[in-house]
C-alpha positions as CSV (number, residue, x, y, z in Angstrom):
1,M,12.6,-55.3,-32.0
2,A,16.3,-54.6,-32.1
3,I,18.1,-54.7,-35.4
4,S,21.1,-57.1,-35.7
5,L,23.8,-55.1,-37.3
6,Q,26.3,-56.4,-39.9
7,K,29.9,-55.1,-40.2
8,G,29.8,-51.8,-42.0
9,Q,26.1,-51.2,-41.6
10,K,24.8,-47.7,-40.7
11,I,21.4,-46.9,-39.1
12,S,19.5,-43.9,-37.7
13,L,19.2,-44.4,-34.0
14,D,16.0,-42.3,-33.8
15,K,14.3,-44.2,-36.7
16,E,15.2,-47.6,-35.3
17,S,14.0,-46.7,-31.8
18,G,10.8,-45.1,-33.1
19,Q,11.4,-41.9,-31.1
20,A,13.8,-39.0,-30.6
21,L,16.5,-40.3,-28.3
22,T,18.1,-38.3,-25.5
23,K,20.0,-40.9,-23.6
24,V,21.5,-44.2,-24.8
25,I,23.6,-47.0,-23.3
26,M,26.3,-48.8,-25.1
27,G,26.6,-52.2,-23.5
28,L,29.5,-54.6,-24.0
29,G,29.3,-58.3,-23.1
30,W,31.7,-61.2,-23.4
31,D,32.7,-64.6,-22.0
32,A,36.0,-66.3,-21.7
33,A,36.3,-69.0,-24.4
34,K,35.9,-72.5,-23.1
35,K,38.7,-74.8,-24.0
36,G,37.7,-78.3,-25.1
37,G,39.3,-81.7,-24.8
38,L,41.3,-83.3,-22.1
39,L,44.2,-80.9,-22.2
40,G,41.9,-77.9,-22.1
41,G,40.3,-79.3,-18.9
42,L,43.7,-80.1,-17.4
43,L,45.2,-76.8,-18.2
44,G,42.4,-74.8,-16.8
45,G,40.6,-73.8,-20.0
46,G,38.2,-70.9,-19.8
47,G,39.0,-68.6,-16.9
48,S,38.5,-64.9,-17.2
49,V,39.2,-62.2,-19.8
50,D,39.6,-58.6,-18.9
51,L,38.2,-56.5,-21.8
52,D,37.8,-52.8,-21.5
53,A,35.2,-50.6,-23.2
54,S,36.1,-47.1,-24.1
55,C,34.5,-44.1,-25.8
56,I,36.6,-41.6,-27.7
57,L,35.1,-38.3,-28.5
58,F,36.3,-36.7,-31.8
59,G,35.8,-33.1,-32.8
60,E,35.3,-31.6,-36.3
61,D,39.0,-31.7,-36.8
62,N,39.1,-35.5,-36.4
63,K,41.3,-35.0,-33.3
64,V,40.6,-36.6,-29.9
65,A,38.6,-34.1,-27.8
66,D,38.0,-36.3,-24.7
67,T,37.9,-40.0,-23.6
68,V,35.9,-42.2,-21.3
69,W,37.5,-45.4,-20.1
70,F,38.3,-47.3,-17.0
71,R,40.8,-44.7,-15.8
72,Q,38.4,-41.7,-16.6
73,L,34.9,-42.8,-16.0
74,K,33.3,-39.5,-17.0
75,S,33.8,-37.1,-19.9
76,R,34.9,-33.6,-18.8
77,D,31.5,-32.2,-19.8
78,G,29.6,-34.9,-18.0
79,S,27.6,-36.1,-21.0
80,I,29.2,-39.6,-21.1
81,V,29.7,-41.9,-18.1
82,H,31.3,-45.4,-17.9
83,T,29.7,-47.5,-15.2
84,G,32.9,-49.3,-14.2
85,D,35.5,-51.9,-15.1
86,N,34.6,-55.6,-15.3
87,T,37.9,-57.6,-15.2
88,T,36.5,-61.1,-15.8
89,G,33.5,-61.1,-18.3
90,A,31.7,-63.3,-15.8
91,G,27.9,-63.1,-15.4
92,D,24.9,-62.6,-17.7
93,G,24.1,-59.4,-19.6
94,D,26.3,-56.4,-20.2
95,D,29.7,-56.7,-18.6
96,E,30.5,-53.0,-19.1
97,Q,28.2,-50.0,-20.0
98,I,28.8,-46.5,-21.2
99,I,25.9,-44.2,-20.8
100,V,25.6,-41.3,-23.3
101,D,23.3,-38.3,-22.8
102,L,23.0,-37.3,-26.5
103,S,21.3,-34.1,-25.5
104,K,24.4,-32.9,-23.6
105,V,27.1,-34.0,-26.0
106,P,28.8,-30.7,-27.0
107,A,28.0,-29.4,-30.5
108,N,31.7,-29.4,-31.4
109,I,31.8,-33.2,-31.0
110,K,31.3,-34.9,-34.4
111,S,31.5,-38.6,-33.4
112,L,31.8,-41.0,-30.5
113,V,33.9,-44.1,-31.3
114,F,33.4,-47.2,-29.0
115,T,36.3,-49.6,-28.7
116,V,37.1,-52.7,-26.8
117,N,40.6,-53.8,-25.9
118,S,42.4,-56.4,-23.7
119,F,44.4,-54.4,-21.2
120,T,46.1,-57.6,-20.1
121,G,47.1,-58.5,-23.7
122,Q,44.9,-61.6,-24.0
123,T,43.9,-62.0,-27.6
124,F,40.3,-62.4,-28.9
125,D,41.1,-66.2,-29.4
126,A,40.3,-66.3,-25.6
127,V,36.9,-64.5,-26.1
128,E,33.5,-65.8,-27.1
129,N,29.9,-64.5,-27.2
130,A,31.2,-60.9,-27.5
131,Y,28.7,-58.2,-28.5
132,C,28.0,-54.5,-28.2
133,R,24.5,-53.2,-28.1
134,M,22.8,-49.8,-28.1
135,V,19.9,-49.4,-25.6
136,N,17.4,-46.6,-25.2
137,A,18.0,-45.6,-21.6
138,A,14.4,-44.2,-21.2
139,N,12.7,-47.6,-21.5
140,Q,15.7,-50.1,-21.6
141,S,14.7,-51.3,-25.0
142,E,17.5,-52.6,-27.2
143,I,17.8,-50.6,-30.4
144,A,20.6,-52.4,-32.2
145,R,23.1,-55.2,-31.5
146,Y,26.4,-56.0,-33.1
147,T,27.9,-59.4,-32.5
148,L,31.7,-59.3,-32.4
149,T,32.3,-62.5,-34.2
150,T,36.0,-62.1,-35.0
151,Q,38.2,-64.3,-33.0
152,G,41.9,-64.1,-33.7
153,A,45.3,-63.0,-32.5
154,H,44.2,-59.3,-32.1
155,T,43.9,-57.6,-28.7
156,A,41.3,-54.9,-29.6
157,Q,38.4,-54.1,-31.8
158,I,36.9,-50.8,-33.0
159,M,33.3,-51.6,-32.4
160,A,31.1,-48.8,-33.5
161,K,30.8,-45.1,-34.2
162,V,27.8,-42.9,-33.1
163,Y,27.8,-39.7,-35.1
164,R,25.8,-36.6,-36.0
165,H,24.4,-36.4,-39.5
166,N,21.7,-33.9,-40.7
167,N,20.7,-33.2,-37.1
168,E,20.2,-36.8,-36.1
169,W,22.4,-39.4,-34.4
170,K,23.4,-42.4,-36.5
171,M,25.4,-45.6,-35.7
172,H,28.0,-47.3,-37.8
173,A,28.9,-50.9,-37.0
174,I,32.7,-50.9,-37.7
175,G,33.9,-54.2,-36.2
176,E,37.5,-53.8,-37.2
177,A,40.1,-56.0,-35.5
178,S,43.1,-54.1,-34.2
179,N,45.9,-54.3,-31.6
180,G,46.4,-52.2,-28.5
181,R,46.1,-52.5,-24.7
182,T,44.4,-49.0,-24.4
183,F,42.4,-46.7,-26.7
184,E,45.4,-44.5,-27.3
185,Q,47.0,-47.2,-29.4
186,L,43.8,-47.6,-31.5
187,V,43.5,-43.9,-32.6
188,P,45.5,-44.3,-35.8
189,A,43.3,-47.2,-36.9
190,I,40.1,-45.2,-36.0
191,I,40.9,-42.1,-38.1
192,P,40.0,-43.7,-41.5
193,Y,36.4,-44.4,-40.1
194,L,35.8,-40.8,-39.1
């Protein structure tokens, strides 16, 4: 049974999954918020929201070593792959996925930070039912889920960090609201969490 993470909570991925993990999937899902009332219906409430999931790889020096996002779907070493950009949030299940082969992440990479941002500049007031979840790729079982409950005038969120600690992979649910249309604009806000 998957653990439902709270903001700031840290877990061991191996312990929560009950086995040593080699490959995980970070799934991101969301829906466009439905606008209520007569004006919401007349003005075309709902619609689509283009959120983008990114993974930023940080080295021991807390500097960006590589990135995976909709403009670079694979890390240079091939250990992390983005499955593609969803520009609407429509449909059930994960809207975007980033697959991480933990066994192939280079030893000099200290942490992987997962972010979500609105490339089109829509704020999280236009988003509902947003979540990120960690899945064991070997059996598709959900290890942990973090519900992104924060609606507001921000355009991005620093979701979670997956990092090495004492030879095991751990996950930290960050859930920090931020602003930026791409991951580059979020890096200064990420540094304190490294």
